[in-house]
CSV table of C-alpha atoms and ligand atoms in Angstrom, one decimal:
chain,number,residue,atom,x,y,z
A,1,MET,CA,4.6,12.4,1.4
A,2,ALA,CA,5.3,8.2,-0.2
A,3,THR,CA,4.9,8.4,-3.4
A,4,LEU,CA,2.1,6.2,-4.4
A,5,GLY,CA,1.4,4.0,-7.2
A,6,PHE,CA,-2.9,3.0,-8.4
A,7,VAL,CA,-3.2,0.1,-10.9
A,8,GLY,CA,-7.3,-0.6,-11.9
A,9,LEU,CA,-9.3,2.4,-13.0
A,10,GLY,CA,-11.5,1.6,-13.7
A,11,VAL,CA,-15.0,3.1,-12.2
A,12,MET,CA,-13.9,2.9,-8.5
A,13,GLY,CA,-9.9,3.0,-8.6
A,14,GLY,CA,-10.3,6.0,-11.1
A,15,ARG,CA,-12.0,8.2,-8.7
A,16,ILE,CA,-9.9,6.9,-5.1
A,17,ALA,CA,-6.5,7.9,-7.5
A,18,LYS,CA,-7.9,11.4,-8.1
A,19,ARG,CA,-8.8,11.6,-5.3
A,20,LEU,CA,-5.4,10.7,-3.6
A,21,LEU,CA,-4.9,13.0,-6.5
A,22,ASP,CA,-6.1,16.1,-5.8
A,23,ALA,CA,-5.3,15.6,-1.8
A,24,GLY,CA,-1.9,16.5,-3.3
A,25,HIS,CA,-0.3,13.4,-3.4
A,26,ARG,CA,1.8,12.1,-6.3
A,27,VAL,CA,0.8,8.9,-8.5
A,28,SER,CA,1.5,7.2,-11.5
A,29,GLY,CA,-1.5,4.4,-12.2
A,30,TYR,CA,-2.0,1.3,-14.9
A,31,ASN,CA,-4.6,-0.2,-16.5
A,32,ARG,CA,-5.4,-2.7,-18.9
A,33,THR,CA,-7.4,-0.3,-21.5
A,34,ALA,CA,-4.6,3.0,-21.2
A,35,ALA,CA,-7.7,5.4,-22.8
A,36,LYS,CA,-9.7,5.5,-19.4
A,37,ALA,CA,-7.0,7.1,-17.2
A,38,GLN,CA,-6.7,9.6,-20.1
A,39,SER,CA,-8.4,12.4,-17.4
A,40,LEU,CA,-6.5,11.0,-14.8
A,41,VAL,CA,-3.2,11.6,-16.9
A,42,ALA,CA,-4.9,15.4,-17.7
A,43,ALA,CA,-4.6,15.5,-13.3
A,44,GLY,CA,-1.3,14.8,-12.8
A,45,MET,CA,-1.2,11.8,-12.6
A,46,ARG,CA,1.9,9.3,-14.6
A,47,LEU,CA,1.1,7.4,-16.6
A,48,ALA,CA,2.9,3.6,-16.5
A,49,ASP,CA,2.9,0.7,-19.0
A,50,SER,CA,2.5,-2.4,-16.7
A,51,PRO,CA,1.7,-3.2,-12.8
A,52,ARG,CA,5.1,-4.1,-11.8
A,53,ALA,CA,6.4,-0.4,-12.6
A,54,VAL,CA,3.9,0.8,-10.5
A,55,ALA,CA,5.4,-1.0,-8.3
A,56,ALA,CA,8.3,-0.7,-8.4
A,57,GLY,CA,8.4,3.2,-8.2
A,58,ALA,CA,6.1,3.8,-5.6
A,59,ASP,CA,6.4,3.3,-2.2
A,60,VAL,CA,2.8,1.9,-1.6
A,61,THR,CA,1.4,0.7,-4.4
A,62,PHE,CA,-2.7,-0.1,-5.0
A,63,SER,CA,-5.3,-2.2,-6.7
A,64,MET,CA,-9.2,-1.5,-7.1
A,65,VAL,CA,-9.6,-4.5,-9.8
A,66,THR,CA,-13.2,-6.9,-10.8
A,67,ASP,CA,-12.4,-10.1,-9.4
A,68,THR,CA,-10.1,-12.2,-8.5
A,69,SER,CA,-9.3,-13.5,-11.4
A,70,ALA,CA,-8.3,-10.3,-12.2
A,71,LEU,CA,-6.6,-9.5,-8.7
A,72,HIS,CA,-4.6,-12.4,-9.9
A,73,ALA,CA,-3.6,-10.9,-13.5
A,74,VAL,CA,-2.3,-7.5,-11.9
A,75,THR,CA,0.0,-9.5,-9.7
A,76,ASP,CA,2.1,-12.6,-11.6
A,77,GLY,CA,4.0,-12.9,-14.0
A,78,PRO,CA,6.8,-11.0,-14.9
A,79,ASP,CA,4.6,-7.7,-15.5
A,80,GLY,CA,3.1,-8.2,-12.5
A,81,ILE,CA,3.0,-6.2,-9.2
A,82,LEU,CA,4.5,-8.4,-7.3
A,83,ALA,CA,7.2,-8.1,-9.8
A,84,GLY,CA,7.8,-5.2,-8.7
A,85,LEU,CA,8.0,-5.4,-4.9
A,86,GLY,CA,10.7,-5.0,-2.3
A,87,PRO,CA,11.5,-4.3,1.3
A,88,GLY,CA,9.5,-1.1,2.3
A,89,LYS,CA,7.5,-1.0,0.5
A,90,THR,CA,3.0,-1.4,1.1
A,91,TYR,CA,0.4,-3.2,-1.0
A,92,VAL,CA,-2.8,-2.2,-0.5
A,93,ASP,CA,-6.0,-4.7,-2.7
A,94,MET,CA,-9.2,-2.2,-1.9
A,95,SER,CA,-10.5,-5.0,-4.4
A,96,THR,CA,-14.4,-7.5,-3.4
A,97,VAL,CA,-12.3,-10.6,-4.0
A,98,SER,CA,-11.8,-14.5,-2.2
A,99,PRO,CA,-10.1,-13.6,0.8
A,100,ALA,CA,-8.7,-17.3,0.9
A,101,ALA,CA,-7.2,-16.1,-2.1
A,102,SER,CA,-6.0,-11.9,-0.2
A,103,ARG,CA,-4.7,-14.4,2.5
A,104,ALA,CA,-2.6,-16.2,0.0
A,105,LEU,CA,-1.4,-13.5,-1.6
A,106,ALA,CA,-0.5,-11.0,1.5
A,107,GLU,CA,1.6,-14.9,1.9
A,108,ARG,CA,3.7,-13.7,-1.6
A,109,VAL,CA,4.2,-10.4,-1.0
A,110,ARG,CA,5.8,-11.0,2.4
A,111,GLU,CA,7.6,-13.6,0.7
A,112,ARG,CA,9.4,-11.0,-1.6
A,113,GLY,CA,10.3,-8.4,2.5
A,114,ALA,CA,6.9,-6.4,1.5
A,115,GLU,CA,3.4,-6.0,3.7
A,116,MET,CA,-0.1,-6.8,2.2
A,117,LEU,CA,-2.8,-5.1,3.5
A,118,ASP,CA,-6.6,-6.0,2.2
A,119,ALA,CA,-8.7,-2.5,2.2
A,120,PRO,CA,-12.2,-2.7,0.7
A,121,VAL,CA,-14.2,-0.5,0.3
A,122,SER,CA,-18.1,0.4,1.5
A,123,GLY,CA,-20.4,2.7,-0.3
A,124,SER,CA,-20.6,4.2,-3.7
A,125,VAL,CA,-19.6,6.1,-6.6
A,126,ALA,CA,-22.3,8.6,-5.0
A,127,THR,CA,-20.4,8.4,-1.8
A,128,LEU,CA,-17.1,7.9,-2.9
A,129,GLU,CA,-17.5,11.2,-4.8
A,130,GLU,CA,-19.0,13.6,-1.8
A,131,GLY,CA,-15.9,11.9,0.6
A,132,ARG,CA,-17.6,9.5,2.4
A,133,LEU,CA,-16.7,6.1,2.2
A,134,SER,CA,-15.6,3.8,4.1
A,135,VAL,CA,-12.8,1.3,4.5
A,136,MET,CA,-12.0,-1.6,5.8
A,137,VAL,CA,-9.0,-2.9,6.6
A,138,GLY,CA,-6.8,-6.7,7.1
A,139,GLY,CA,-3.6,-7.6,7.8
A,140,PRO,CA,-0.7,-5.6,10.0
A,141,ALA,CA,-0.7,-3.4,13.0
A,142,ALA,CA,2.1,-0.9,12.4
A,143,ALA,CA,1.2,-1.3,8.5
A,144,VAL,CA,-2.3,0.1,9.0
A,145,GLU,CA,-1.0,2.5,11.0
A,146,ARG,CA,1.6,4.2,7.8
A,147,VAL,CA,-1.2,4.0,5.4
A,148,ARG,CA,-3.5,5.0,7.9
A,149,PRO,CA,-3.4,9.2,6.8
A,150,ILE,CA,-3.2,8.0,2.5
A,151,LEU,CA,-6.9,6.0,4.1
A,152,LEU,CA,-8.6,9.1,5.3
A,153,ASP,CA,-7.7,10.9,2.4
A,154,ILE,CA,-9.9,8.4,0.0
A,155,GLY,CA,-12.9,8.4,3.2
A,156,PRO,CA,-13.5,9.2,6.4
A,157,VAL,CA,-14.2,5.8,7.9
A,158,VAL,CA,-11.2,3.6,8.5
A,159,THR,CA,-11.6,0.4,10.7
A,160,HIS,CA,-8.9,-2.1,10.9
A,161,VAL,CA,-10.9,-5.6,11.4
A,162,GLY,CA,-8.2,-8.4,11.6
A,163,GLY,CA,-5.4,-9.9,9.9
A,164,ASN,CA,-4.6,-10.4,6.3
A,165,GLY,CA,-7.6,-12.0,4.6
A,166,GLN,CA,-10.1,-10.2,7.2
A,167,ALA,CA,-11.6,-6.7,5.1
A,168,VAL,CA,-12.8,-8.7,2.6
A,169,LEU,CA,-15.0,-11.4,4.6
A,170,MET,CA,-15.9,-8.2,6.0
A,171,LYS,CA,-17.0,-6.5,3.6
A,172,VAL,CA,-18.4,-10.0,1.5
A,173,ALA,CA,-20.3,-9.9,4.8
A,174,THR,CA,-21.4,-6.4,3.8
A,175,ASN,CA,-22.6,-6.3,0.5
A,176,LEU,CA,-24.8,-9.6,0.5
A,177,SER,CA,-26.8,-7.2,2.6
A,178,LEU,CA,-27.5,-4.4,-0.3
A,179,ALA,CA,-28.3,-7.4,-2.0
A,180,VAL,CA,-30.7,-8.6,0.3
A,181,GLN,CA,-32.1,-5.6,1.1
A,182,MET,CA,-32.9,-5.2,-2.4
A,183,LEU,CA,-35.6,-8.2,-3.0
A,184,ALA,CA,-36.9,-6.6,0.1
A,185,PHE,CA,-37.4,-3.6,-1.0
A,186,SER,CA,-38.4,-5.1,-4.3
A,187,GLU,CA,-41.5,-7.5,-2.8
A,188,SER,CA,-42.9,-4.5,-0.9
A,189,VAL,CA,-43.5,-2.3,-4.1
A,190,ARG,CA,-44.7,-5.5,-5.9
A,191,LEU,CA,-46.2,-6.1,-3.5
A,192,ALA,CA,-48.3,-3.0,-2.2
A,193,GLU,CA,-48.5,-1.8,-7.4
A,194,ARG,CA,-50.1,-5.5,-7.5
A,195,GLY,CA,-52.6,-4.8,-4.4
A,196,GLY,CA,-53.6,-1.4,-7.2
A,197,ILE,CA,-51.2,1.2,-4.9
A,198,ASP,CA,-49.3,3.4,-7.6
A,199,ARG,CA,-45.6,2.4,-7.5
A,200,LYS,CA,-44.2,6.1,-6.7
A,201,THR,CA,-47.0,6.0,-3.3
A,202,ALA,CA,-44.8,2.8,-2.4
A,203,VAL,CA,-41.8,4.3,-2.4
A,204,HIS,CA,-42.9,7.0,-1.3
A,205,VAL,CA,-44.2,5.6,1.2
A,206,LEU,CA,-41.0,2.9,2.3
A,207,LEU,CA,-39.0,5.1,1.9
A,208,ASN,CA,-39.7,7.3,4.4
A,209,SER,CA,-39.8,4.8,7.2
A,210,VAL,CA,-38.6,2.7,9.6
A,211,ILE,CA,-37.2,0.2,7.4
A,212,ALA,CA,-35.2,2.8,4.5
A,213,SER,CA,-31.7,2.3,4.6
A,214,PRO,CA,-29.5,4.4,3.5
A,215,MET,CA,-28.4,2.3,0.5
A,216,LEU,CA,-32.1,2.0,-0.4
A,217,LYS,CA,-32.5,5.9,0.6
A,218,TYR,CA,-30.2,5.7,-3.1
A,219,ARG,CA,-31.5,2.5,-4.7
A,220,GLY,CA,-35.4,2.9,-4.3
A,221,PRO,CA,-35.8,5.2,-6.8
A,222,PHE,CA,-34.1,3.2,-9.2
A,223,VAL,CA,-37.1,1.2,-9.4
A,224,LEU,CA,-38.9,3.9,-10.7
A,225,GLN,CA,-35.9,5.0,-12.1
A,226,MET,CA,-33.3,2.3,-13.5
A,227,PRO,CA,-29.7,5.0,-14.1
A,228,GLU,CA,-29.1,4.7,-17.9
A,229,ASP,CA,-24.8,3.2,-16.3
A,230,ALA,CA,-24.8,1.3,-14.0
A,231,TRP,CA,-23.9,2.1,-10.2
A,232,PHE,CA,-23.2,-1.8,-9.5
A,233,ASP,CA,-24.2,-4.2,-11.8
A,234,CYS,CA,-25.6,-7.5,-11.2
A,235,THR,CA,-22.8,-9.7,-12.9
A,236,MET,CA,-20.6,-7.9,-10.2
A,237,MET,CA,-23.6,-8.5,-7.3
A,238,GLN,CA,-23.1,-11.8,-7.7
A,239,LYS,CA,-19.7,-12.5,-7.9
A,240,ASP,CA,-20.5,-10.5,-4.3
A,241,MET,CA,-23.1,-13.0,-3.4
A,242,LEU,CA,-21.5,-16.5,-4.8
A,243,LEU,CA,-17.7,-15.7,-2.3
A,244,ALA,CA,-20.8,-15.0,0.2
A,245,LEU,CA,-22.2,-18.8,-0.9
A,246,GLU,CA,-18.9,-20.5,-0.5
A,247,MET,CA,-18.3,-19.1,3.0
A,248,GLY,CA,-21.1,-19.9,4.0
A,249,ARG,CA,-20.7,-23.6,3.2
A,250,ALA,CA,-16.6,-23.5,4.0
A,251,LEU,CA,-17.8,-21.7,8.2
A,252,ARG,CA,-20.7,-23.6,7.9
A,253,VAL,CA,-22.6,-21.1,8.2
A,254,PRO,CA,-26.1,-21.1,6.5
A,255,LEU,CA,-27.1,-18.0,4.6
A,256,PRO,CA,-31.1,-18.7,3.4
A,257,THR,CA,-32.2,-14.9,1.7
A,258,THR,CA,-29.1,-14.4,0.3
A,259,ALA,CA,-28.8,-17.9,-1.6
A,260,ALA,CA,-32.1,-17.1,-2.3
A,261,THR,CA,-31.8,-13.4,-3.8
A,262,ASN,CA,-28.5,-14.5,-5.7
A,263,GLU,CA,-31.4,-17.5,-7.7
A,264,LEU,CA,-33.2,-14.2,-8.3
A,265,LEU,CA,-30.1,-12.0,-10.1
A,266,THR,CA,-29.1,-15.5,-12.0
A,267,ALA,CA,-32.5,-14.8,-13.6
A,268,ALA,CA,-31.7,-10.8,-13.8
A,269,ARG,CA,-28.8,-12.2,-15.8
A,270,ALA,CA,-31.1,-14.9,-17.8
A,271,MET,CA,-33.5,-12.2,-19.0
A,272,GLY,CA,-30.6,-9.3,-20.4
A,273,LEU,CA,-30.4,-7.8,-17.5
A,274,ALA,CA,-26.9,-8.7,-16.1
A,275,GLU,CA,-25.3,-5.4,-17.0
A,276,GLN,CA,-28.3,-3.1,-15.4
A,277,ASP,CA,-28.0,-2.2,-11.5
A,278,PHE,CA,-28.5,-4.7,-9.2
A,279,ALA,CA,-31.8,-1.9,-8.8
A,280,ALA,CA,-33.0,-4.6,-11.6
A,281,LEU,CA,-34.6,-7.3,-9.2
A,282,PHE,CA,-38.1,-5.0,-8.9
A,283,GLU,CA,-37.7,-5.7,-12.9
A,284,VAL,CA,-37.0,-9.6,-12.1
A,285,LEU,CA,-39.9,-8.9,-10.5
A,286,VAL,CA,-42.1,-7.6,-12.0
A,287,ARG,CA,-41.7,-10.1,-14.7
A,288,LEU,CA,-42.7,-13.4,-12.5
A,289,SER,CA,-45.4,-11.6,-11.6
A,290,SER,CA,-47.9,-9.7,-14.5
A,291,PRO,CA,-50.7,-11.5,-15.2
A,292,HIS,CA,-50.3,-13.8,-18.8
A,293,PRO,CA,-53.4,-13.7,-21.1
A,294,GLY,CA,-55.3,-16.1,-20.1
A,295,THR,CA,-54.4,-16.0,-16.2
A,296,GLU,CA,-56.5,-15.0,-13.6
A,297,SER,CA,-53.0,-14.2,-12.4
A,298,GLY,CA,-54.8,-10.6,-11.5
A,299,ARG,CA,-57.1,-11.6,-9.2
A,300,ALA,CA,-56.3,-11.5,-5.5
A,301,GLY,CA,-56.4,-15.0,-3.7
B,401,NAP,N1,-19.0,0.5,-8.0
B,401,NAP,C1,-19.3,0.0,-6.2
B,401,NAP,O1,-20.2,0.1,-6.4
B,401,NAP,C2,-18.5,-0.5,-5.9
B,401,NAP,C3,-18.1,0.1,-4.5
B,401,NAP,C4,-17.6,-0.9,-3.2
B,401,NAP,C5,-16.4,-1.9,-4.4
B,401,NAP,N2,-16.6,-2.2,-5.9
B,401,NAP,C6,-16.2,-2.8,-5.6
B,401,NAP,O2,-15.0,-2.7,-6.5
B,401,NAP,C7,-14.2,-3.2,-7.7
B,401,NAP,C8,-13.7,-2.4,-8.8
B,401,NAP,O3,-15.4,-2.8,-9.4
B,401,NAP,P1,-15.6,-1.1,-10.3
B,401,NAP,O4,-17.0,-0.9,-9.9
B,401,NAP,O5,-14.6,0.1,-10.1
B,401,NAP,O6,-15.1,-1.9,-11.8
B,401,NAP,P2,-14.9,-1.5,-13.1
B,401,NAP,O7,-15.3,-0.1,-13.3
B,401,NAP,O8,-15.4,-2.8,-13.3
B,401,NAP,O9,-13.6,-1.8,-13.1
B,401,NAP,C9,-12.5,-2.6,-12.6
B,401,NAP,C10,-11.1,-2.8,-12.9
B,401,NAP,O10,-10.3,-4.2,-13.0
B,401,NAP,C11,-9.6,-3.5,-14.4
B,401,NAP,N3,-9.5,-5.5,-14.6
B,401,NAP,C12,-10.3,-6.0,-15.0
B,401,NAP,N4,-10.1,-7.5,-15.0
B,401,NAP,C13,-8.0,-7.5,-15.5
B,401,NAP,C14,-7.8,-7.4,-16.0
B,401,NAP,N5,-8.1,-8.8,-16.6
B,401,NAP,N6,-6.4,-7.5,-17.2
B,401,NAP,C15,-6.2,-6.8,-15.8
B,401,NAP,N7,-6.9,-5.1,-15.6
B,401,NAP,C16,-8.5,-5.9,-15.4
B,401,NAP,C17,-10.7,-3.5,-15.5
B,401,NAP,O11,-9.8,-3.0,-16.6
B,401,NAP,P3,-10.2,-2.5,-17.6
B,401,NAP,O12,-10.6,-0.3,-17.8
B,401,NAP,O13,-8.9,-2.4,-18.8
B,401,NAP,O14,-11.8,-2.8,-18.1
B,401,NAP,C18,-11.4,-1.7,-14.5
B,401,NAP,O15,-9.7,-1.3,-14.1
B,401,NAP,C19,-15.0,-4.5,-7.5
B,401,NAP,O16,-14.1,-5.6,-7.0
B,401,NAP,C20,-15.9,-4.6,-7.1
B,401,NAP,O17,-16.6,-5.8,-6.8
B,401,NAP,C21,-17.6,-1.5,-6.8
């Protein structure tokens, strides 16, 4: 089996690295905050002291970090992943980042004689733990086929969508619907509620109607009870909406519902809800539609 490396052992990266260990792979890893990697070390992962050391010792190196600037932080400089890459090695970035930045990075990886793939995932912590994550892959077909068996240890659906950067483009195009759907669902619940229907009843009816997508089935109930730890917080969701809007502008595709939802994510952050799951979009609507003393907003019409 190939030796694997993993840089960025956060909520998603840590769990993916665990799946790779559980599948029997040899994995070495690095996380900026080393303490977060302790449970993986206990599960058999070797802890490296830099991203470069991870890439230098691995045939296939994965990364999964927050955003484009975090990606630069782990790839650039004397201790970065790029410095550890060389001929015969493959680098797979699973972060949701700017497609243009991902393409530019792939070019720099090629200059070192290695190959890069972008392989973002669609799904949540729950989907990942259930082994049902979808992986989209961008990059040269031969490299995709080389790592496909490893990706299948992460999730059962691995789709090669095109060249470098195309998978993150697909991922951003997918993610805008998460927030847009959540906002539309919130509007339905809040309208029903303000019209006198119990919130629980409204959620039950909607989640048993034709609008109940798989995402709404697990996130819809958050309007009744928010999880203590966000599955995907408002700041992270807004990162993806901004990537979508930037791509929309560049490709001349208007994204009206993305733009409106993005504004309400800004409102969520202004209301102190930045670290809550983006289901907090519902709370934003509640605050915008709650009757104020001395107004008639309690009455319809
Ligand atoms: N959560 C989800 O449901 C989900 C689903 C699909 C895709 N994604 C995508 O997966 C990626 C990771 O998300 P996550 O939920 O795992 O986030 P997370 O738990 O916040 O983890 C982020 C990781 O990036 C590292 N990092 C951030 N800035 C860094 C920097 N400047 N230098 C070095 N390392 C840095 C963090 O290190 P520290 O531990 O030191 O902070 C951590 O390992 C994101 O692109 C996200 O959009 C997430």
